[in-house]
CSV table of C-alpha atoms in Angstrom, one decimal:
chain,number,residue,atom,x,y,z
X,1,MET,CA,19.0,-28.6,-12.6
X,2,LEU,CA,16.1,-30.1,-11.7
X,3,THR,CA,17.1,-31.3,-8.5
X,4,THR,CA,16.5,-29.4,-5.4
X,5,SER,CA,17.5,-29.9,-1.7
X,6,ILE,CA,14.5,-28.4,-0.1
X,7,THR,CA,13.1,-30.8,2.5
X,8,SER,CA,9.4,-31.4,3.7
X,9,THR,CA,11.0,-29.6,7.0
X,10,ASP,CA,11.7,-26.8,4.9
X,11,LEU,CA,8.3,-26.5,3.6
X,12,LEU,CA,6.7,-26.8,7.0
X,13,PHE,CA,8.9,-24.0,8.0
X,14,LEU,CA,7.3,-21.9,5.4
X,15,LEU,CA,3.9,-23.0,6.2
X,16,GLN,CA,4.8,-21.8,10.0
X,17,GLY,CA,5.6,-18.5,8.7
X,18,ALA,CA,2.8,-18.3,6.7
X,19,TRP,CA,0.6,-18.9,9.9
X,20,THR,CA,2.6,-15.9,11.5
X,21,THR,CA,1.6,-13.8,8.6
X,22,ILE,CA,-2.1,-14.8,9.0
X,23,LEU,CA,-2.3,-14.2,12.7
X,24,LEU,CA,-0.3,-10.7,12.3
X,25,THR,CA,-3.2,-10.0,9.7
X,26,LEU,CA,-5.9,-11.0,11.9
X,27,TRP,CA,-4.7,-9.1,14.9
X,28,ALA,CA,-4.0,-6.0,12.8
X,29,MET,CA,-7.3,-6.2,11.3
X,30,LEU,CA,-9.0,-6.8,14.4
X,31,LEU,CA,-7.2,-3.6,15.9
X,32,GLY,CA,-7.4,-1.8,12.9
X,33,THR,CA,-11.3,-2.3,12.4
X,34,ALA,CA,-12.3,-1.5,15.9
X,35,GLY,CA,-9.9,1.8,15.9
X,36,GLY,CA,-11.2,2.6,12.4
X,37,VAL,CA,-15.0,2.4,13.2
X,38,ILE,CA,-14.9,4.4,16.1
X,39,CYS,CA,-12.4,7.2,14.5
X,40,GLY,CA,-14.7,6.9,11.4
X,41,LEU,CA,-17.8,7.5,13.0
X,42,LEU,CA,-16.3,10.3,14.7
X,43,ARG,CA,-15.0,11.9,11.7
X,44,ALA,CA,-18.4,11.3,9.8
X,45,THR,CA,-20.6,12.7,12.9
X,46,LEU,CA,-18.2,15.7,13.8
X,47,PRO,CA,-16.1,16.7,10.8
X,48,ARG,CA,-14.8,20.1,12.1
X,49,ALA,CA,-14.1,19.1,15.8
X,50,THR,CA,-12.2,16.1,14.9
X,51,LEU,CA,-9.8,17.5,12.3
X,52,PRO,CA,-6.6,17.3,14.3
X,53,LEU,CA,-7.7,13.4,14.3
X,54,ALA,CA,-7.6,13.3,10.6
X,55,TRP,CA,-4.1,14.9,10.5
X,56,VAL,CA,-2.7,12.5,13.0
X,57,LEU,CA,-4.1,9.6,10.9
X,58,ASP,CA,-3.0,11.0,7.8
X,59,ALA,CA,0.5,11.2,9.1
X,60,PHE,CA,0.5,7.2,9.7
X,61,ARG,CA,-0.6,7.1,6.0
X,62,SER,CA,2.2,9.1,4.5
X,63,VAL,CA,5.0,7.6,6.7
X,64,PRO,CA,6.5,4.2,5.5
X,65,LEU,CA,5.4,1.4,7.4
X,66,LEU,CA,8.9,0.5,7.7
X,67,ILE,CA,10.2,3.7,9.4
X,68,GLN,CA,7.0,3.4,11.8
X,69,PHE,CA,8.2,0.0,12.8
X,70,VAL,CA,11.6,0.9,13.4
X,71,LEU,CA,10.3,4.3,15.4
X,72,PHE,CA,7.7,2.2,17.5
X,73,ASN,CA,10.3,-0.4,18.3
X,74,SER,CA,13.0,2.1,19.5
X,75,LEU,CA,10.4,4.1,21.2
X,76,LYS,CA,9.2,0.9,22.8
X,77,SER,CA,12.9,0.6,24.2
X,78,ILE,CA,13.2,4.1,25.3
X,79,ALA,CA,10.0,3.8,27.3
X,80,GLY,CA,11.1,0.5,29.0
X,81,LEU,CA,8.1,-1.4,27.9
X,82,ASP,CA,8.7,-5.1,27.9
X,83,TRP,CA,6.6,-6.0,24.9
X,84,SER,CA,7.5,-8.8,22.3
X,85,ALA,CA,8.1,-8.3,18.8
X,86,PHE,CA,4.9,-9.8,17.8
X,87,SER,CA,2.9,-7.0,20.0
X,88,VAL,CA,5.0,-4.3,18.6
X,89,ALA,CA,4.0,-5.6,15.1
X,90,CYS,CA,0.5,-5.8,15.7
X,91,ALA,CA,0.2,-2.5,17.4
X,92,VAL,CA,2.0,-0.7,14.5
X,93,LEU,CA,0.1,-2.6,12.0
X,94,GLY,CA,-3.1,-1.9,13.8
X,95,VAL,CA,-2.7,1.7,14.0
X,96,TYR,CA,-1.9,1.7,10.3
X,97,ALA,CA,-5.0,-0.2,9.5
X,98,ALA,CA,-7.0,1.9,11.8
X,99,ALA,CA,-5.7,5.1,9.6
X,100,TYR,CA,-7.0,3.6,6.5
X,101,CYS,CA,-10.1,1.9,8.1
X,102,THR,CA,-11.1,5.5,9.2
X,103,GLU,CA,-11.6,6.8,5.8
X,104,ILE,CA,-13.2,3.6,4.7
X,105,VAL,CA,-15.9,3.8,7.3
X,106,ARG,CA,-16.1,7.8,7.1
X,107,SER,CA,-17.1,7.3,3.5
X,108,GLY,CA,-19.5,4.5,4.0
X,109,VAL,CA,-21.4,6.4,6.9
X,110,LEU,CA,-21.4,9.6,4.6
X,111,ALA,CA,-22.8,7.6,1.8
X,112,VAL,CA,-26.3,6.6,3.8
X,113,SER,CA,-28.5,9.1,2.6
X,114,PRO,CA,-29.3,11.7,5.1
X,115,ASN,CA,-33.1,11.4,4.0
X,116,VAL,CA,-33.0,7.6,5.2
X,117,ARG,CA,-31.8,8.5,8.6
X,118,ARG,CA,-34.4,11.4,8.9
X,119,ALA,CA,-37.0,9.0,8.0
X,120,GLY,CA,-36.0,6.6,10.7
X,121,ARG,CA,-35.4,9.3,13.3
X,122,SER,CA,-39.1,10.5,12.5
X,123,LEU,CA,-40.6,7.0,12.8
X,124,GLY,CA,-39.2,7.4,16.4
X,125,LEU,CA,-35.9,5.5,16.4
X,126,ASN,CA,-33.6,7.4,18.8
X,127,TYR,CA,-29.8,8.3,17.7
X,128,TRP,CA,-28.4,4.9,18.8
X,129,GLN,CA,-31.0,2.7,17.3
X,130,ASP,CA,-31.0,5.0,13.9
X,131,LEU,CA,-27.1,4.1,13.9
X,132,ARG,CA,-27.5,0.4,15.1
X,133,TYR,CA,-30.4,-0.4,12.5
X,134,ILE,CA,-30.2,2.1,9.4
X,135,VAL,CA,-26.6,3.3,9.1
X,136,LEU,CA,-24.6,-0.1,10.1
X,137,PRO,CA,-26.3,-2.4,7.8
X,138,MET,CA,-26.4,0.0,4.9
X,139,ALA,CA,-22.6,1.6,5.4
X,140,THR,CA,-21.4,-1.9,5.9
X,141,ARG,CA,-22.6,-2.9,2.4
X,142,ILE,CA,-20.9,0.2,1.0
X,143,ALA,CA,-17.7,-0.2,2.7
X,144,PHE,CA,-17.2,-3.6,2.4
X,145,PRO,CA,-15.0,-3.9,-0.7
X,146,GLY,CA,-12.9,-1.0,0.4
X,147,TRP,CA,-12.4,-2.9,4.1
X,148,LEU,CA,-11.5,-6.2,2.0
X,149,ASN,CA,-9.0,-4.5,-0.1
X,150,LEU,CA,-7.4,-2.8,3.2
X,151,ALA,CA,-7.2,-6.6,4.7
X,152,LEU,CA,-5.3,-7.8,1.5
X,153,SER,CA,-2.8,-4.6,1.7
X,154,VAL,CA,-2.5,-5.5,5.3
X,155,MET,CA,-1.7,-9.0,4.6
X,156,LYS,CA,1.0,-8.0,2.1
X,157,ASP,CA,2.3,-5.2,4.2
X,158,THR,CA,3.2,-7.9,7.0
X,159,ALA,CA,6.2,-8.9,5.0
X,160,LEU,CA,7.9,-6.0,6.5
X,161,VAL,CA,7.6,-7.2,9.9
X,162,MET,CA,11.0,-9.3,9.3
X,163,TRP,CA,13.1,-5.8,9.9
X,164,ILE,CA,12.2,-6.1,13.4
X,165,GLY,CA,13.0,-9.5,13.7
X,166,ILE,CA,9.7,-11.7,13.4
X,167,VAL,CA,10.1,-14.9,11.4
X,168,GLU,CA,7.1,-14.5,9.2
X,169,LEU,CA,6.6,-16.2,5.5
X,170,LEU,CA,9.2,-14.0,3.7
X,171,ARG,CA,11.7,-14.2,6.4
X,172,ALA,CA,11.3,-17.9,6.7
X,173,SER,CA,11.9,-18.3,2.9
X,174,GLN,CA,15.1,-16.1,3.5
X,175,ILE,CA,16.4,-18.4,6.1
X,176,ILE,CA,16.0,-21.3,3.9
X,177,VAL,CA,17.4,-19.7,1.0
X,178,THR,CA,20.4,-18.8,3.1
X,179,ARG,CA,20.7,-22.4,3.8
X,180,ILE,CA,20.1,-24.3,0.5
X,181,GLN,CA,20.9,-21.5,-1.7
X,182,GLU,CA,18.3,-21.9,-4.2
X,183,PRO,CA,16.5,-18.5,-3.9
X,184,LEU,CA,14.5,-18.6,-7.1
X,185,LEU,CA,12.7,-22.0,-6.1
X,186,VAL,CA,12.2,-20.9,-2.3
X,187,LEU,CA,10.8,-17.4,-3.1
X,188,CYS,CA,8.5,-18.8,-5.8
X,189,ILE,CA,7.0,-21.2,-3.3
X,190,ALA,CA,6.5,-18.1,-0.8
X,191,GLY,CA,5.1,-16.0,-3.7
X,192,LEU,CA,2.6,-18.8,-4.3
X,193,ILE,CA,1.6,-19.0,-0.7
X,194,TYR,CA,0.9,-15.3,-0.5
X,195,TYR,CA,-1.1,-15.4,-3.9
X,196,PHE,CA,-3.1,-18.3,-2.6
X,197,ILE,CA,-3.9,-16.2,0.7
X,198,SER,CA,-5.1,-13.4,-1.5
X,199,LEU,CA,-7.0,-15.3,-3.8
X,200,VAL,CA,-8.9,-17.1,-0.9
X,201,VAL,CA,-9.7,-14.1,0.9
X,202,ALA,CA,-10.9,-12.1,-2.1
X,203,ARG,CA,-13.0,-15.2,-3.2
X,204,LEU,CA,-14.7,-15.4,0.0
X,205,GLY,CA,-15.3,-11.6,0.2
X,206,ASN,CA,-16.8,-11.7,-3.4
X,207,GLN,CA,-19.1,-14.4,-2.2
X,208,LEU,CA,-20.2,-12.4,0.7
X,209,GLU,CA,-20.6,-9.3,-1.2
X,210,LYS,CA,-22.9,-11.1,-3.7
X,211,ARG,CA,-24.8,-12.6,-1.1
X,212,TRP,CA,-25.7,-9.2,0.5
X,213,GLN,CA,-26.5,-7.8,-2.8
X,214,GLU,CA,-29.3,-10.3,-3.2
X,215,ASN,CA,-31.6,-8.1,-1.1
X,216,ASP,CA,-30.7,-5.1,-3.1
B,1,MET,CA,11.4,4.2,33.6
B,2,PHE,CA,12.2,7.0,31.3
B,3,ASP,CA,16.2,7.7,31.5
B,4,TYR,CA,16.7,8.4,27.7
B,5,SER,CA,18.2,11.5,26.8
B,6,PHE,CA,17.6,12.4,23.3
B,7,HIS,CA,20.4,13.8,21.1
B,8,TRP,CA,18.4,15.5,18.5
B,9,ARG,CA,21.8,17.8,17.4
B,10,SER,CA,23.5,14.7,15.9
B,11,ALA,CA,20.4,14.0,14.0
B,12,PHE,CA,20.1,17.5,12.6
B,13,LYS,CA,23.8,17.5,11.6
B,14,ALA,CA,23.2,14.4,9.4
B,15,LEU,CA,20.4,16.5,7.9
B,16,PRO,CA,22.1,17.5,4.6
B,17,ASP,CA,23.1,14.0,3.9
B,18,MET,CA,19.5,12.9,4.5
B,19,LEU,CA,18.0,15.6,2.4
B,20,GLY,CA,20.4,14.0,-0.4
B,21,GLY,CA,19.0,10.9,0.3
B,22,ALA,CA,15.5,12.3,0.0
B,23,TRP,CA,16.2,13.5,-3.5
B,24,VAL,CA,17.4,9.9,-4.3
B,25,THR,CA,14.0,8.4,-2.7
B,26,PHE,CA,12.3,11.0,-4.8
B,27,GLU,CA,14.0,10.3,-8.1
B,28,THR,CA,13.5,6.7,-7.9
B,29,ALA,CA,10.0,6.9,-7.2
B,30,ALA,CA,9.5,9.2,-10.0
B,31,LEU,CA,11.4,7.0,-12.7
B,32,SER,CA,9.5,4.2,-11.6
B,33,MET,CA,6.1,6.1,-12.2
B,34,ILE,CA,7.3,7.3,-15.7
B,35,PHE,CA,8.1,3.6,-16.4
B,36,GLY,CA,5.0,2.3,-14.5
B,37,VAL,CA,2.8,4.4,-16.3
B,38,LEU,CA,4.1,3.6,-20.0
B,39,ILE,CA,4.1,-0.1,-18.9
B,40,ALA,CA,0.4,0.2,-17.6
B,41,LEU,CA,-0.6,1.5,-20.9
B,42,CYS,CA,0.9,-1.2,-22.7
B,43,LEU,CA,-0.7,-3.9,-20.2
B,44,THR,CA,-4.1,-2.0,-20.6
B,45,LEU,CA,-4.1,-2.2,-24.4
B,46,MET,CA,-2.8,-5.8,-24.1
B,47,ARG,CA,-5.6,-6.9,-21.8
B,48,GLN,CA,-8.1,-5.2,-24.4
B,49,THR,CA,-7.2,-7.2,-27.4
B,50,LYS,CA,-8.6,-10.7,-28.5
B,51,ASN,CA,-4.8,-12.2,-28.7
B,52,PRO,CA,-5.1,-14.9,-25.7
B,53,LEU,CA,-1.5,-14.6,-25.2
B,54,ALA,CA,-1.4,-10.8,-24.7
B,55,ARG,CA,-4.4,-11.0,-22.8
B,56,GLY,CA,-2.9,-13.7,-20.5
B,57,PHE,CA,0.2,-11.9,-20.0
B,58,GLY,CA,-1.5,-8.5,-19.1
B,59,ASN,CA,-3.6,-10.1,-16.6
B,60,ALA,CA,-0.8,-12.4,-15.1
B,61,TRP,CA,1.3,-9.4,-14.6
B,62,VAL,CA,-1.8,-7.4,-13.0
B,63,SER,CA,-2.7,-10.2,-10.7
B,64,VAL,CA,0.7,-11.2,-9.5
B,65,ALA,CA,1.7,-7.4,-8.9
B,66,ARG,CA,-1.5,-6.9,-6.9
B,67,ASN,CA,-1.5,-10.2,-4.6
B,68,THR,CA,2.1,-10.4,-3.6
B,69,PRO,CA,3.9,-8.3,-1.3
B,70,SER,CA,6.1,-5.5,-3.0
B,71,LEU,CA,9.0,-6.5,-0.8
B,72,PHE,CA,8.6,-9.9,-2.2
B,73,GLN,CA,8.8,-8.6,-5.7
B,74,ILE,CA,11.9,-6.9,-4.9
B,75,TYR,CA,13.4,-9.9,-3.3
B,76,LEU,CA,12.7,-12.1,-6.3
B,77,LEU,CA,14.5,-9.6,-8.6
B,78,TYR,CA,17.3,-9.3,-6.3
B,79,PHE,CA,18.1,-12.8,-5.3
B,80,GLY,CA,15.7,-14.8,-7.7
B,81,LEU,CA,17.6,-13.4,-11.0
B,82,GLY,CA,20.8,-14.6,-9.6
B,83,SER,CA,19.8,-18.1,-10.6
B,84,PHE,CA,20.0,-17.2,-14.2
B,85,GLY,CA,23.6,-15.6,-13.7
B,86,ILE,CA,22.1,-11.7,-13.7
B,87,HIS,CA,23.6,-9.9,-10.8
B,88,ILE,CA,21.8,-6.4,-10.7
B,89,SER,CA,22.4,-3.5,-8.0
B,90,SER,CA,20.0,-3.3,-5.1
B,91,TRP,CA,19.0,0.2,-6.8
B,92,ALA,CA,18.2,-1.4,-10.2
B,93,ALA,CA,16.3,-4.0,-8.1
B,94,LEU,CA,14.4,-1.5,-6.0
B,95,LEU,CA,13.4,0.5,-9.3
B,96,ALA,CA,12.3,-2.8,-11.3
B,97,GLY,CA,10.6,-4.1,-8.1
B,98,ILE,CA,8.7,-0.8,-7.7
B,99,THR,CA,7.8,-0.3,-11.3
B,100,PHE,CA,6.5,-3.6,-11.6
B,101,ASN,CA,4.4,-3.0,-8.8
B,102,ASN,CA,3.3,0.4,-10.0
B,103,ALA,CA,2.6,-0.9,-13.4
B,104,GLY,CA,0.2,-3.6,-12.0
B,105,TYR,CA,-1.9,-1.4,-10.0
B,106,LEU,CA,-2.0,1.5,-12.7
B,107,ALA,CA,-3.1,-1.0,-15.3
B,108,GLU,CA,-6.2,-1.8,-12.9
B,109,ASN,CA,-6.8,2.3,-12.6
B,110,PHE,CA,-6.8,2.8,-16.3
B,111,ARG,CA,-8.9,-0.1,-17.0
B,112,GLY,CA,-11.2,1.5,-14.9
B,113,GLY,CA,-11.1,4.9,-16.4
B,114,LEU,CA,-11.3,3.6,-19.8
B,115,LYS,CA,-14.6,2.0,-18.9
B,116,ALA,CA,-15.6,5.6,-17.6
B,117,VAL,CA,-15.2,7.0,-21.3
B,118,PRO,CA,-18.5,6.1,-23.1
B,119,GLU,CA,-17.9,4.2,-26.1
B,120,THR,CA,-20.3,6.5,-28.4
B,121,GLN,CA,-17.7,8.9,-28.1
B,122,MET,CA,-15.2,6.9,-29.9
B,123,ARG,CA,-18.1,6.4,-32.6
B,124,ALA,CA,-19.0,9.9,-32.8
B,125,ALA,CA,-15.2,11.1,-33.2
B,126,ARG,CA,-14.8,8.5,-35.9
B,127,SER,CA,-17.8,9.4,-37.7
B,128,LEU,CA,-16.7,13.1,-37.9
B,129,GLY,CA,-13.9,11.8,-39.8
B,130,MET,CA,-11.1,11.4,-37.3
B,131,SER,CA,-8.5,8.7,-37.4
B,132,ALA,CA,-8.3,6.1,-34.5
B,133,PHE,CA,-5.0,7.6,-33.2
B,134,LYS,CA,-6.3,11.2,-33.3
B,135,THR,CA,-9.7,10.1,-31.4
B,136,TYR,CA,-7.4,8.6,-28.8
B,137,GLN,CA,-5.2,11.6,-28.7
B,138,LEU,CA,-7.8,14.4,-28.9
B,139,VAL,CA,-10.9,12.7,-27.2
B,140,ILE,CA,-10.3,9.5,-25.3
B,141,ILE,CA,-6.6,10.1,-23.6
B,142,PRO,CA,-7.3,13.6,-22.3
B,143,GLN,CA,-10.6,12.2,-20.4
B,144,LEU,CA,-8.6,9.1,-19.3
B,145,LEU,CA,-6.0,11.3,-17.8
B,146,ARG,CA,-8.5,13.2,-16.0
B,147,ILE,CA,-10.3,10.1,-14.6
B,148,VAL,CA,-6.8,8.7,-13.5
B,149,PHE,CA,-5.2,11.8,-12.5
B,150,TYR,CA,-5.8,11.3,-8.5
B,151,PRO,CA,-5.3,7.7,-8.6
B,152,LEU,CA,-2.0,8.5,-10.3
B,153,THR,CA,-1.3,10.9,-7.3
B,154,ASN,CA,-1.8,8.4,-4.7
B,155,GLN,CA,0.4,5.9,-6.6
B,156,MET,CA,3.0,8.1,-6.5
B,157,VAL,CA,3.0,8.7,-3.0
B,158,TRP,CA,2.8,4.8,-2.6
B,159,ALA,CA,5.9,4.7,-4.8
B,160,VAL,CA,7.7,7.2,-2.5
B,161,LEU,CA,6.9,5.2,0.4
B,162,MET,CA,7.9,1.8,-1.2
B,163,THR,CA,11.1,3.0,-2.0
B,164,SER,CA,11.9,2.7,2.0
B,165,LEU,CA,12.0,-0.9,1.1
B,166,GLY,CA,15.3,-0.4,-0.8
B,167,VAL,CA,17.3,-0.7,2.5
B,168,ILE,CA,16.3,-4.5,3.1
B,169,VAL,CA,18.3,-5.3,-0.1
B,170,GLY,CA,21.0,-3.3,1.0
B,171,LEU,CA,20.6,0.2,-0.7
B,172,ASN,CA,22.5,2.7,1.0
B,173,ASN,CA,22.0,6.1,-0.8
B,174,ASP,CA,18.3,6.6,-0.6
B,175,LEU,CA,16.5,8.5,2.6
B,176,THR,CA,16.1,5.2,4.7
B,177,GLY,CA,19.4,3.8,3.5
B,178,VAL,CA,21.2,7.0,4.7
B,179,THR,CA,19.2,6.9,7.8
B,180,GLN,CA,20.1,3.6,8.5
B,181,GLY,CA,23.9,4.4,7.9
B,182,TYR,CA,23.8,7.0,10.6
B,183,ASN,CA,21.6,4.4,12.9
B,184,VAL,CA,24.4,1.5,12.7
B,185,LYS,CA,27.0,4.3,13.4
B,186,THR,CA,25.7,6.1,16.4
B,187,PHE,CA,22.7,3.9,17.8
B,188,ARG,CA,20.4,6.9,18.0
B,189,THR,CA,17.6,5.0,16.2
B,190,PHE,CA,14.7,7.0,17.3
B,191,GLU,CA,16.3,10.5,16.6
B,192,TYR,CA,17.4,9.8,13.2
B,193,PHE,CA,14.2,7.8,12.1
B,194,ALA,CA,11.8,10.6,13.5
B,195,LEU,CA,13.5,13.0,11.2
B,196,ALA,CA,13.3,10.5,8.4
B,197,ALA,CA,9.8,10.1,9.1
B,198,VAL,CA,9.3,13.8,9.1
B,199,LEU,CA,11.1,14.2,5.7
B,200,TYR,CA,9.1,11.5,4.2
B,201,TYR,CA,5.9,13.3,5.4
B,202,LEU,CA,7.0,16.3,3.7
B,203,ILE,CA,7.6,14.5,0.5
B,204,ALA,CA,4.3,12.8,0.4
B,205,LYS,CA,2.6,16.2,1.3
B,206,ALA,CA,4.6,17.9,-1.3
B,207,ILE,CA,3.5,15.7,-3.9
B,208,VAL,CA,-0.3,15.9,-3.0
B,209,LEU,CA,0.0,19.8,-3.2
B,210,VAL,CA,1.8,20.0,-6.5
B,211,ALA,CA,-0.8,17.3,-7.9
B,212,ARG,CA,-3.7,19.8,-6.4
B,213,LEU,CA,-2.2,23.0,-8.0
B,214,LEU,CA,-1.6,21.0,-11.2
B,215,GLY,CA,-5.0,19.5,-11.3
B,216,TRP,CA,-6.6,22.9,-10.5
B,217,ARG,CA,-4.7,24.4,-13.4
B,218,LEU,CA,-5.5,21.6,-15.9
B,219,PHE,CA,-9.0,20.7,-15.1
B,220,ARG,CA,-10.3,24.1,-14.9
B,221,TYR,CA,-13.1,24.0,-17.3
């Protein structure tokens, strides 16, 4: 019962899968944050004019990620683009993260009291300086916990990319299960790796949050 | 470059079947929400007791549900339980996985909601002569419900989106499963999945709309 045929190579394979998961998360968050900051600022400053943008982003939040992957993957083939599965996954996850990040950034920017901004402007800062020195530091603090949550949920959502043929952590565990037929053990190891990544990210985030709050 | 001709007609012919699948999707999500809320209430109570065993169980459930992918949870139930000789259908695995996930997230919401109800109200109600059960029933729970109502709606939409994972463990009668069935028969991937995406969008919007109407009706005063 307690003997197992899992080898160190299998473990290495799992860790490689975990690395793919982390890479995907990093790229998706990079794209998502960049897109989210731009769209979020636009949404906060011009709420009426950017209403169509909100609808589009809302669509990305209301359609299952799995279907988005399949749709974009087939669209890529239809358009004749020669992208790797990895870049497709990054693009879809990036847009998905941007859709959520937009709301986080928007609420962060709106939470900066207009009086503070007016005070900044009346001290002679121009619009961009106001944005850079007043809104950015304050909004970042407010939005950071939400952003961290988003990063964690994107990390978990990367598990879905196996559907378009990328070997990430969960897919790697699946491949090993097919070979050694011990699903419980292998899946538990994969789960522990996910849990560990989440825990580390959450801890780091909490420490950063605490350090920022010292000045409040 | 763009020499693909779309065949929407075949997709529209499959629409009745897909609507049937959409109903299964909605049913699964609703069931998982009902069980999820019940389990989440138990977990919330367990996490508040002094008993370390109950506390540990509640905390472990919440942290595992929140820190691992829902697909992993479904996998564990579908493939992992086989090690104990328990073989469940893919629908049961999907339902159990989503329920597990929902319960974890909702327990966290409920905890936040309970914190938002001031403790003095409990004391006030008790000193007016209400029993503990009556206090919960008439004072605490209605306020808790109001606070967690919108998070509950969100979770319901999430549950609907999560049911699409069933296809990975071989479910073939929910919306994604039906779509995938047509997809492998016809290879018109884009048309079918675009239609499925529209249906998912409509379901999500319908849930939000109903919740808004319900909220407006329930919390007028």
